[in-house]
mmCIF file of C-alpha atoms in Angstrom:
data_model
loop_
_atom_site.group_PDB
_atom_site.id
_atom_site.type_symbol
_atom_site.label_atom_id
_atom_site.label_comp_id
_atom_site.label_asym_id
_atom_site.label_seq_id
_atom_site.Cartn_x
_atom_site.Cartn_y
_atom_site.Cartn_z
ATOM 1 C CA UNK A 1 0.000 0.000 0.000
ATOM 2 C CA UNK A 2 1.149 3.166 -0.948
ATOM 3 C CA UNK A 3 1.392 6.082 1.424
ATOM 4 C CA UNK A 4 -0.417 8.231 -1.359
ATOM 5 C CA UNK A 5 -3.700 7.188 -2.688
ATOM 6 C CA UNK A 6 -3.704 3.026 -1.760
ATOM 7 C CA UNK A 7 -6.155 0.512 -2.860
ATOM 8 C CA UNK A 8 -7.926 -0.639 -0.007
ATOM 9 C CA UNK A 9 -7.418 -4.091 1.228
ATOM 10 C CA UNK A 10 -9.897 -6.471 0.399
ATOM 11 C CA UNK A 11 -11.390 -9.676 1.272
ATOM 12 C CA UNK A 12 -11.490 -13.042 3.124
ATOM 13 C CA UNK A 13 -13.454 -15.926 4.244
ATOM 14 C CA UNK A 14 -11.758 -19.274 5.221
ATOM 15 C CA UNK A 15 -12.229 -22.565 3.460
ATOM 16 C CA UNK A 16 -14.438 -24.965 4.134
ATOM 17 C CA UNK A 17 -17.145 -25.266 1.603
ATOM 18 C CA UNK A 18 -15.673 -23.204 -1.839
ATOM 19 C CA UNK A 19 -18.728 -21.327 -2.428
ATOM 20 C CA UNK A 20 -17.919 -17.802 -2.078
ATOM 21 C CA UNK A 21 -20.340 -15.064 -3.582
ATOM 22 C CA UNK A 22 -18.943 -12.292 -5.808
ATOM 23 C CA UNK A 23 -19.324 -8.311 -5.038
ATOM 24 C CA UNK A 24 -21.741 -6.449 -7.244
ATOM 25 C CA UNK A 25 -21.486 -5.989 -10.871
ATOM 26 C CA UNK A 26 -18.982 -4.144 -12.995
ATOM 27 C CA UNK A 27 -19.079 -2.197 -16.083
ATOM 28 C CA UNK A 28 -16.787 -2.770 -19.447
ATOM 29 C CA UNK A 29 -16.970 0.551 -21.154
ATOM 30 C CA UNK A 30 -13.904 2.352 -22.758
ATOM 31 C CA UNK A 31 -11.825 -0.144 -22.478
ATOM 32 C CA UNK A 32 -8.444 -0.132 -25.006
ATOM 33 C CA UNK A 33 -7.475 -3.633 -25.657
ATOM 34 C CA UNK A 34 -3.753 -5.058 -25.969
ATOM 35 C CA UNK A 35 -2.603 -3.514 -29.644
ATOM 36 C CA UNK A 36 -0.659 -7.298 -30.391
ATOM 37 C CA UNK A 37 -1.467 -10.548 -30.223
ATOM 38 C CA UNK A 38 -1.495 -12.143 -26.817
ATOM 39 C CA UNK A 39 0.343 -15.705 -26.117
ATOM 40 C CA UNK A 40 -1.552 -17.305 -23.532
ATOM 41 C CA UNK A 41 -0.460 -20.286 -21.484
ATOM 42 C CA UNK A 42 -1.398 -23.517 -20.853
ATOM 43 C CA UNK A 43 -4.497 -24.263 -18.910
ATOM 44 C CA UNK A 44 -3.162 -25.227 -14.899
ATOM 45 C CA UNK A 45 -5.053 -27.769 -13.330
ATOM 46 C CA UNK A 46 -6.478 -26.521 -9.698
ATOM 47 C CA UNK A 47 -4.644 -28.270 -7.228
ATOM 48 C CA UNK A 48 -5.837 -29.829 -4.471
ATOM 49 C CA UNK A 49 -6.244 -28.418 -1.148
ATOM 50 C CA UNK A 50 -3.589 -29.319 1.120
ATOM 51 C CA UNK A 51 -4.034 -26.942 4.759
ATOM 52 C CA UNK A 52 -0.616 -28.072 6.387
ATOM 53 C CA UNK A 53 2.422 -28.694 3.273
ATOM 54 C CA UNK A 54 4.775 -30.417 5.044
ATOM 55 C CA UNK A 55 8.181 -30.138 1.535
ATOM 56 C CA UNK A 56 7.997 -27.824 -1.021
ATOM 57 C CA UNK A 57 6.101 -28.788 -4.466
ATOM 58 C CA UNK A 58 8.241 -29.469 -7.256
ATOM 59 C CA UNK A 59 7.628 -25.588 -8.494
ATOM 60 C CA UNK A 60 5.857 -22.897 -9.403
ATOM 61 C CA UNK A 61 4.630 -20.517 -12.102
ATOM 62 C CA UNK A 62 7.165 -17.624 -12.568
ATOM 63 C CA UNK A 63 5.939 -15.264 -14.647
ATOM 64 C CA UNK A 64 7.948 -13.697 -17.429
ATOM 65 C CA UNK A 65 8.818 -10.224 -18.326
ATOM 66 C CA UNK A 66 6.673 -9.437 -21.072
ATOM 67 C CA UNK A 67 3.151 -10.701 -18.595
ATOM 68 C CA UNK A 68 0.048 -9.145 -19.771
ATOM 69 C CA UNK A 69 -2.245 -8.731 -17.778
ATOM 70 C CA UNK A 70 -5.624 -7.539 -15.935
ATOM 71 C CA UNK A 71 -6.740 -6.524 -12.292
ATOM 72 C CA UNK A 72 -10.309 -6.221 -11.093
ATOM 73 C CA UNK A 73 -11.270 -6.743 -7.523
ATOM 74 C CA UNK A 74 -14.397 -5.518 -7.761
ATOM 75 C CA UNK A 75 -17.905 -6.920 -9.735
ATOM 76 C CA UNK A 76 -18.567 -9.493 -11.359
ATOM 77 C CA UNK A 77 -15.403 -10.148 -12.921
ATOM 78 C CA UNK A 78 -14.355 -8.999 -16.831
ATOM 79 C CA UNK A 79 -13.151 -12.324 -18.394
ATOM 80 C CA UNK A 80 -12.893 -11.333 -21.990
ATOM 81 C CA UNK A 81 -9.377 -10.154 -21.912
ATOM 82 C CA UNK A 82 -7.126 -11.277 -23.966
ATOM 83 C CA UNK A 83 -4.207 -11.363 -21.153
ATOM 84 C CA UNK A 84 -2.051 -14.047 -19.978
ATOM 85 C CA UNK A 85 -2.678 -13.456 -16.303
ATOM 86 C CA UNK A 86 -5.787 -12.001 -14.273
ATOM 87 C CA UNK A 87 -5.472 -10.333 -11.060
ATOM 88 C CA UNK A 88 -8.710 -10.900 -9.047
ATOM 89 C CA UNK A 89 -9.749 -11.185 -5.220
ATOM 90 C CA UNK A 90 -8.837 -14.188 -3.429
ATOM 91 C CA UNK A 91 -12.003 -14.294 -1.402
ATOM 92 C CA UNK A 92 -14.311 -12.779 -2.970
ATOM 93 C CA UNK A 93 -14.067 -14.719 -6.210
ATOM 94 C CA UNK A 94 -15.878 -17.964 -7.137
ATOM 95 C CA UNK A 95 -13.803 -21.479 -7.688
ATOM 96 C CA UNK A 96 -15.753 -21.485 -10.961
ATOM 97 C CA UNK A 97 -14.679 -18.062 -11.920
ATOM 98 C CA UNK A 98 -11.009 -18.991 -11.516
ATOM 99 C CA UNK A 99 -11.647 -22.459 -13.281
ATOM 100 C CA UNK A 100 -13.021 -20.627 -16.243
ATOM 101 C CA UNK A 101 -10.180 -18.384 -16.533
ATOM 102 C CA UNK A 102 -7.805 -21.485 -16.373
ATOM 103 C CA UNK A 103 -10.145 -23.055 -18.616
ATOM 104 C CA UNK A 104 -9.205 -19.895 -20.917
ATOM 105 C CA UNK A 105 -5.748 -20.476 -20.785
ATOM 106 C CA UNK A 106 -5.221 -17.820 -17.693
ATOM 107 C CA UNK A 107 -2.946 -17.618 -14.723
ATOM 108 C CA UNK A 108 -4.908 -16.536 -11.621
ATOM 109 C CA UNK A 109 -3.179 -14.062 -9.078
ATOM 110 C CA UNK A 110 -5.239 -14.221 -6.131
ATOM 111 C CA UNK A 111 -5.662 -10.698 -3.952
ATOM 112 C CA UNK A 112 -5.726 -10.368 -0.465
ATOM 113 C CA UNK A 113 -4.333 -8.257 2.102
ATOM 114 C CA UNK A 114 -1.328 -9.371 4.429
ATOM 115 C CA UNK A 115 -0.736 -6.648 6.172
ATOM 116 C CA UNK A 116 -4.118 -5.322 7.723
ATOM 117 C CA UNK A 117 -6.496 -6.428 9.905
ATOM 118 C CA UNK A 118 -10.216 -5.825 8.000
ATOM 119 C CA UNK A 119 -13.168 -5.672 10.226
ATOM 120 C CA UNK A 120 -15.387 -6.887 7.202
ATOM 121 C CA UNK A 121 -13.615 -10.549 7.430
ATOM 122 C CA UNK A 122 -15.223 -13.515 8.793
ATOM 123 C CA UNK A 123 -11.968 -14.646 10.059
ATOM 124 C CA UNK A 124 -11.339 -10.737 11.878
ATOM 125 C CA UNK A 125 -12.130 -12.416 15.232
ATOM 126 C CA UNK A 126 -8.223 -14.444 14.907
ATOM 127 C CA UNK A 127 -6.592 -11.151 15.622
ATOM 128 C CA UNK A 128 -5.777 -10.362 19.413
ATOM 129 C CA UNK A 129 -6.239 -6.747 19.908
ATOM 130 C CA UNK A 130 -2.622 -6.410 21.001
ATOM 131 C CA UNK A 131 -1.837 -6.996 17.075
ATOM 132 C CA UNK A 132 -3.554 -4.316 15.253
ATOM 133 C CA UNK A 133 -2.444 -1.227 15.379
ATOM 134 C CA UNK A 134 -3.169 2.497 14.157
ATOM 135 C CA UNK A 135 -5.941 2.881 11.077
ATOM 136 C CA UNK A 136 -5.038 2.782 7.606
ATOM 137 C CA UNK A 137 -5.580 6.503 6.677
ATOM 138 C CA UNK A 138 -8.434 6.659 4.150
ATOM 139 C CA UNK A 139 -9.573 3.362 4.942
ATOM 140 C CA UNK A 140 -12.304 2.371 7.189
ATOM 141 C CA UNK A 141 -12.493 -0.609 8.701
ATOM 142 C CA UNK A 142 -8.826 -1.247 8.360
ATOM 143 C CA UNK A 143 -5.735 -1.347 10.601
ATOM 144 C CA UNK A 144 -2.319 -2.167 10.357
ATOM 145 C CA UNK A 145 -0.897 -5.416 11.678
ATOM 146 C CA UNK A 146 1.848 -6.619 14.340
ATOM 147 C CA UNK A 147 3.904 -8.937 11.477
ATOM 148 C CA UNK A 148 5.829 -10.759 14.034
ATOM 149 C CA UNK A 149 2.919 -11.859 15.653
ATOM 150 C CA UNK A 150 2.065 -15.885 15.626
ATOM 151 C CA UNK A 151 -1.227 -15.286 15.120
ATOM 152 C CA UNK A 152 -0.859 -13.087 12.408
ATOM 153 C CA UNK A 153 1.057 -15.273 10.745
ATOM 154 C CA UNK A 154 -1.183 -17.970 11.392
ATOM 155 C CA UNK A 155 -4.083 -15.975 9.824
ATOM 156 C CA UNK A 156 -1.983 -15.812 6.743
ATOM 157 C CA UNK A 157 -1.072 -19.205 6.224
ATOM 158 C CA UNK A 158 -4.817 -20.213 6.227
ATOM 159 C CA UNK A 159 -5.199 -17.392 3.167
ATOM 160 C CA UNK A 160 -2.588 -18.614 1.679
ATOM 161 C CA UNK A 161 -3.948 -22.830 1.375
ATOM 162 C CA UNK A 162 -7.377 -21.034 0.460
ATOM 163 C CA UNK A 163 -5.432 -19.489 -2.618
ATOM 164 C CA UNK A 164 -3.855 -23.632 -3.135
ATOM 165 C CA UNK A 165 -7.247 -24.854 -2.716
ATOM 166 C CA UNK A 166 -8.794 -22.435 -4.960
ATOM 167 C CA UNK A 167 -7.025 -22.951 -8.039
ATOM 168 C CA UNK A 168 -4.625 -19.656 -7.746
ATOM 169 C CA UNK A 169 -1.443 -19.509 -9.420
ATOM 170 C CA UNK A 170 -0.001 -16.984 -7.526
ATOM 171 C CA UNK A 171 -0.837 -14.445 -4.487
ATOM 172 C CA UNK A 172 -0.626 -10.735 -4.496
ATOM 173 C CA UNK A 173 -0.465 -9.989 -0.786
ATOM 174 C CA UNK A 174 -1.009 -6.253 -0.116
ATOM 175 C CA UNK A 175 -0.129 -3.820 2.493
ATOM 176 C CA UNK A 176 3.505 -5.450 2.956
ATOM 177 C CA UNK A 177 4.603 -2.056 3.841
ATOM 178 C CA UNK A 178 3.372 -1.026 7.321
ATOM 179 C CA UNK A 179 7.111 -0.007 8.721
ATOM 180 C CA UNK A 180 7.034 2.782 5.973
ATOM 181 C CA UNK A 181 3.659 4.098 7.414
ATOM 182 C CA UNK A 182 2.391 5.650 10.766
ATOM 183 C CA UNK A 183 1.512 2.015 12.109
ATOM 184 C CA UNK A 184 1.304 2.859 15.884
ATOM 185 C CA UNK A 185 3.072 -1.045 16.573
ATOM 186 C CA UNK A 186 7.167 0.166 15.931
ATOM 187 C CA UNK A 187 7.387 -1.563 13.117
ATOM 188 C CA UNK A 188 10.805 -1.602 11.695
ATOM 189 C CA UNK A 189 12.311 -2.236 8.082
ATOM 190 C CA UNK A 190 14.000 -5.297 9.360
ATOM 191 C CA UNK A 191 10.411 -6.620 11.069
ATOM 192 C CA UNK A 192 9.241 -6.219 7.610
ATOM 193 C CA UNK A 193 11.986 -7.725 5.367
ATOM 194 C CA UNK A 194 11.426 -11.097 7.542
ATOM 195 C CA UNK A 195 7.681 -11.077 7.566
ATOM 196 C CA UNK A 196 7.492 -10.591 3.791
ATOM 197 C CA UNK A 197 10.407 -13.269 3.610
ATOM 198 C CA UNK A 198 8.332 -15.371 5.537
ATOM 199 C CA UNK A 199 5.143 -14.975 3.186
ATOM 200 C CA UNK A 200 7.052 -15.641 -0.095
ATOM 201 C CA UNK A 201 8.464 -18.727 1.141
ATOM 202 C CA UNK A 202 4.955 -19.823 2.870
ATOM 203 C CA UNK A 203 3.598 -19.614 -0.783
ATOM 204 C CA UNK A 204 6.058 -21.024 -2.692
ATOM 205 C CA UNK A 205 6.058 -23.925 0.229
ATOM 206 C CA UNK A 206 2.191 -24.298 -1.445
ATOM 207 C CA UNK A 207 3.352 -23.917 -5.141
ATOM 208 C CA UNK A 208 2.019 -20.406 -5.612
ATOM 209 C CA UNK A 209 4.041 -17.664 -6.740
ATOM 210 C CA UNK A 210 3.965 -14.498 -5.144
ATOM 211 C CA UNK A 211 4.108 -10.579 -5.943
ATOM 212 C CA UNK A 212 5.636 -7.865 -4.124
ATOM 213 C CA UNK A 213 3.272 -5.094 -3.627
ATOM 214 C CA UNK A 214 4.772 -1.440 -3.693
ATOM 215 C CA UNK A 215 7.625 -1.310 -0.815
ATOM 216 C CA UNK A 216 9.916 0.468 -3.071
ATOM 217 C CA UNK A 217 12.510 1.031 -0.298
ATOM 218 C CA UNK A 218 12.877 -2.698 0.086
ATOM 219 C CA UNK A 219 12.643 -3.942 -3.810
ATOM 220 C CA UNK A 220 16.512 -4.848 -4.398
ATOM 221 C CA UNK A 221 16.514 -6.785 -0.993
ATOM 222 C CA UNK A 222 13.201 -8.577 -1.875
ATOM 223 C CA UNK A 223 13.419 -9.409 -5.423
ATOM 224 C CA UNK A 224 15.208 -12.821 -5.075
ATOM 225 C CA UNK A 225 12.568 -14.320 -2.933
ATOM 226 C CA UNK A 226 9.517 -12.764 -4.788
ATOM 227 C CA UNK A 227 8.073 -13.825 -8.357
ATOM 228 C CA UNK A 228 6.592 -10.408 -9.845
ATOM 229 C CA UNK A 229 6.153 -7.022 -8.552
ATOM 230 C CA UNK A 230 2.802 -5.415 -8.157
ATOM 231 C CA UNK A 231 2.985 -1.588 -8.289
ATOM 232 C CA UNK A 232 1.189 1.541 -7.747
ATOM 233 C CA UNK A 233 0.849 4.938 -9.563
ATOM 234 C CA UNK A 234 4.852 5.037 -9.841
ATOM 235 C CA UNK A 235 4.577 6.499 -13.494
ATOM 236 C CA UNK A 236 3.049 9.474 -11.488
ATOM 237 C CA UNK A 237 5.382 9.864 -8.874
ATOM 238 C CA UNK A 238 8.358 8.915 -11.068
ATOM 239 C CA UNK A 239 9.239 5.523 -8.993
ATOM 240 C CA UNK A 240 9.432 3.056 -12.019
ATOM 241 C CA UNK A 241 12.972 3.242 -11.959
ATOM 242 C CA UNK A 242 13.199 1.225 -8.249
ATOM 243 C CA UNK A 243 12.127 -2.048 -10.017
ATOM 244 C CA UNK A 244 15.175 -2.411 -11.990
ATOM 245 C CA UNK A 245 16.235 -5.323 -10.174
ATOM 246 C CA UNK A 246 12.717 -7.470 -11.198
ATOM 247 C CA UNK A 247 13.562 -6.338 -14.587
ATOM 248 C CA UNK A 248 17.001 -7.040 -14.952
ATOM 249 C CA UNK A 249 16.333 -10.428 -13.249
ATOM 250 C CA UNK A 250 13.760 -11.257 -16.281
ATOM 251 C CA UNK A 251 10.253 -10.784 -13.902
ATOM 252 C CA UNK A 252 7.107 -8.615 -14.376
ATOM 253 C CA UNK A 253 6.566 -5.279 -13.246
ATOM 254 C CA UNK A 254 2.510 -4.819 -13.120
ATOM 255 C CA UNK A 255 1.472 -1.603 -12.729
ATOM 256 C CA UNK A 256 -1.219 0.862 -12.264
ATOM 257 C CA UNK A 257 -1.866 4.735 -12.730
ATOM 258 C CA UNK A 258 -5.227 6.118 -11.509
ATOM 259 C CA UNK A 259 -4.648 9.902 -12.599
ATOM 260 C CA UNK A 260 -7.635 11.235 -14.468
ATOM 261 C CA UNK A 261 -5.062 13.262 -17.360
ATOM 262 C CA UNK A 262 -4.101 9.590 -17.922
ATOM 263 C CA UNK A 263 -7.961 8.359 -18.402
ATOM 264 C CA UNK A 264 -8.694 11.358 -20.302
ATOM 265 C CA UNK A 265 -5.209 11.575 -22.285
ATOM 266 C CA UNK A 266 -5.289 14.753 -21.461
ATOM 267 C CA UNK A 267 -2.421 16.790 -23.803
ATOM 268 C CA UNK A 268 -1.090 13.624 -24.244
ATOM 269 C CA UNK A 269 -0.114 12.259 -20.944
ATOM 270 C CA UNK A 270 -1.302 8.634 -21.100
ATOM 271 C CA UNK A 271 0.872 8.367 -24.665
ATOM 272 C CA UNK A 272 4.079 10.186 -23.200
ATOM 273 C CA UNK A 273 2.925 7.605 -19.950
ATOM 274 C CA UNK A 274 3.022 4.561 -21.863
ATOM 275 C CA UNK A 275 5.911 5.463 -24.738
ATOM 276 C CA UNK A 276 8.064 5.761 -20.784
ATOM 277 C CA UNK A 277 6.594 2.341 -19.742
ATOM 278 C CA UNK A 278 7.145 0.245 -22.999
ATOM 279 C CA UNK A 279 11.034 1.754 -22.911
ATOM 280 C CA UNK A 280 10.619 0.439 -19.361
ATOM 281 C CA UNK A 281 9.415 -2.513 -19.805
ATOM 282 C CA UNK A 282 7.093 -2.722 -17.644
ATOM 283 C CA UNK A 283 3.227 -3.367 -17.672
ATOM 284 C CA UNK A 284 0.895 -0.477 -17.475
ATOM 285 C CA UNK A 285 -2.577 -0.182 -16.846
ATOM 286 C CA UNK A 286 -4.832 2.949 -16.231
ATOM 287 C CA UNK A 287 -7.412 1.804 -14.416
ATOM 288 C CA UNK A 288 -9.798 3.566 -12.000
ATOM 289 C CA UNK A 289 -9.263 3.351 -7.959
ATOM 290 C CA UNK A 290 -12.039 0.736 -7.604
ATOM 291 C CA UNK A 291 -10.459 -1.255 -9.806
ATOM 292 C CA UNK A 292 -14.128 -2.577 -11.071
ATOM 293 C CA UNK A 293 -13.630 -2.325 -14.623
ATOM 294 C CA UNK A 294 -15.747 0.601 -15.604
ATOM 295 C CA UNK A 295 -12.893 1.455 -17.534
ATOM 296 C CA UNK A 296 -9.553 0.602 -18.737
ATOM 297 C CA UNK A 297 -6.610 1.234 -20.944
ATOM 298 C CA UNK A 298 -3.652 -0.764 -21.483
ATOM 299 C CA UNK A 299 0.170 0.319 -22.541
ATOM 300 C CA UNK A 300 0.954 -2.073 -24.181
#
């Protein structure tokens, strides 16, 4: 989560019967599709659940440079696109949504937040009191999380084998930054270097590979144990340049702007935006802040 506009955090419920209803319903209009022809992979099974991995799986999916890509986490999801790889929310997505977008030929990144506590959850009850901390600023119902906590953890892991169970080919865990924000639990850098260390290796421990979302100041210390990079808005702040160590290691860059000149092209700016990110290389979306596909336009 970025300390300027963030996404909020979004959604849980633990497994036990995979019948999990979808938000409300989202529009499709002025939307710019991919300009080339998209190479999609081949269809992945969905694995089985498996709540307590004991050895690592023989691998994962890691994603190359050139991903394209979509992100909706709210509505009933868009799955027209012609993209290798959808970004949608872990809970709040159906098994038979994901299976159709395998069924497609799609990877599935699964969204969910790792870093928050979200009194909207069914499994919010898990957290002591002693491990949430100040309120995510702009965000109701959301506050920050002690990351060296058991429980926490705990919590975690169980999102994580609901991703395995579901299908997902990868997680997107969000809000891995709380050191860098007013978190009211001393969180440090190095608390937060370990607990994202600790996620990574929890999902690759269930076959899934995992994005880093934002952290900027920790990129070049993260990007060995992390599969992709998940970014926000750092066309607008002029931050691309931090994720030269995903790049130059071969992995994705996914981003997304939210600035209205870039909707509107206004003089130009989401063609100067996207002539910076294809020289880049990496993969831009404008999209807007609810990320429910009422509109979207792609870079590349």
């Amino acid at each position: 989560m970025m300390i300027r506009p963030v996404l909020p955090a979004f959604h849980l419920a633990l497994i036990g019967a995979l019948t999990l209803a979808t938000g409300g319903c989202g529009g499709g209009s002025g939307q710019d599709e991919p300009s080339t022809p998209i190479v999609t992979p081949t269809a992945t099974p969905t694995p089985a659940p498996s709540p307590s991995p004991t050895g690592s799986p023989a691998g994962w999916w890691r994603p190359d440079r050139a991903l394209s890509w979509q992100w909706q986490l709210s509505g009933t999801i868009n799955t027209s696109y012609a993209v290798q790889a959808y970004d949608i929310d872990l809970f709040d997505t159906p098994v038979t949504t994901i299976a159709a977008l395998h069924g497609a030929g799609r990877r599935v990144i699964c969204y969910f937040s790792a870093g928050s506590s979200e009194n909207w959850r069914s499994d919010d009850a898990k957290f002591a009191e002693a491990d949430r901390g100040k309120a995510l600023d702009g965000w109701a119902g959301e506050r920050w999380l002690r990351t060296d906590s058991t429980t926490v953890r705990a919590v975690m892991t169980g999102r994580l084998d609901l991703a395995r169970a579901k299908g997902c080919d990868a997680v997107e865990a969000d809000n891995v930054d709380g050191y860098a924000n007013a978190n009211g639990l001393g969180l440090t850098a190095a608390m937060q270097l370990d607990y994202n260390r600790f996620l990574a290796t929890e999902a690759h421990r269930r076959g899934l590979a995992i994005g880093l979302k934002n952290d900027l100041d920790q990129v070049a210390a993260l990007q060995p144990a992390f599969d992709f990079a998940v970014n926000e808005q750092c066309h607008e702040y002029g931050e691309c340049g931090s994720y030269s160590a995903f790049l130059d290691a071969g992995k994705p860059v996914l981003v997304a702007e939210y600035a209205d000149r870039y909707r509107t092209n206004a003089n130009g700016a989401r063609d100067t935006m996207c002539v910076a990110s294809r020289a880049q290389g990496v993969r831009t979306l404008v999209l807007p802040l609810k990320l429910d596909d009422s509109y979207r336009f792609t870079c590349d």
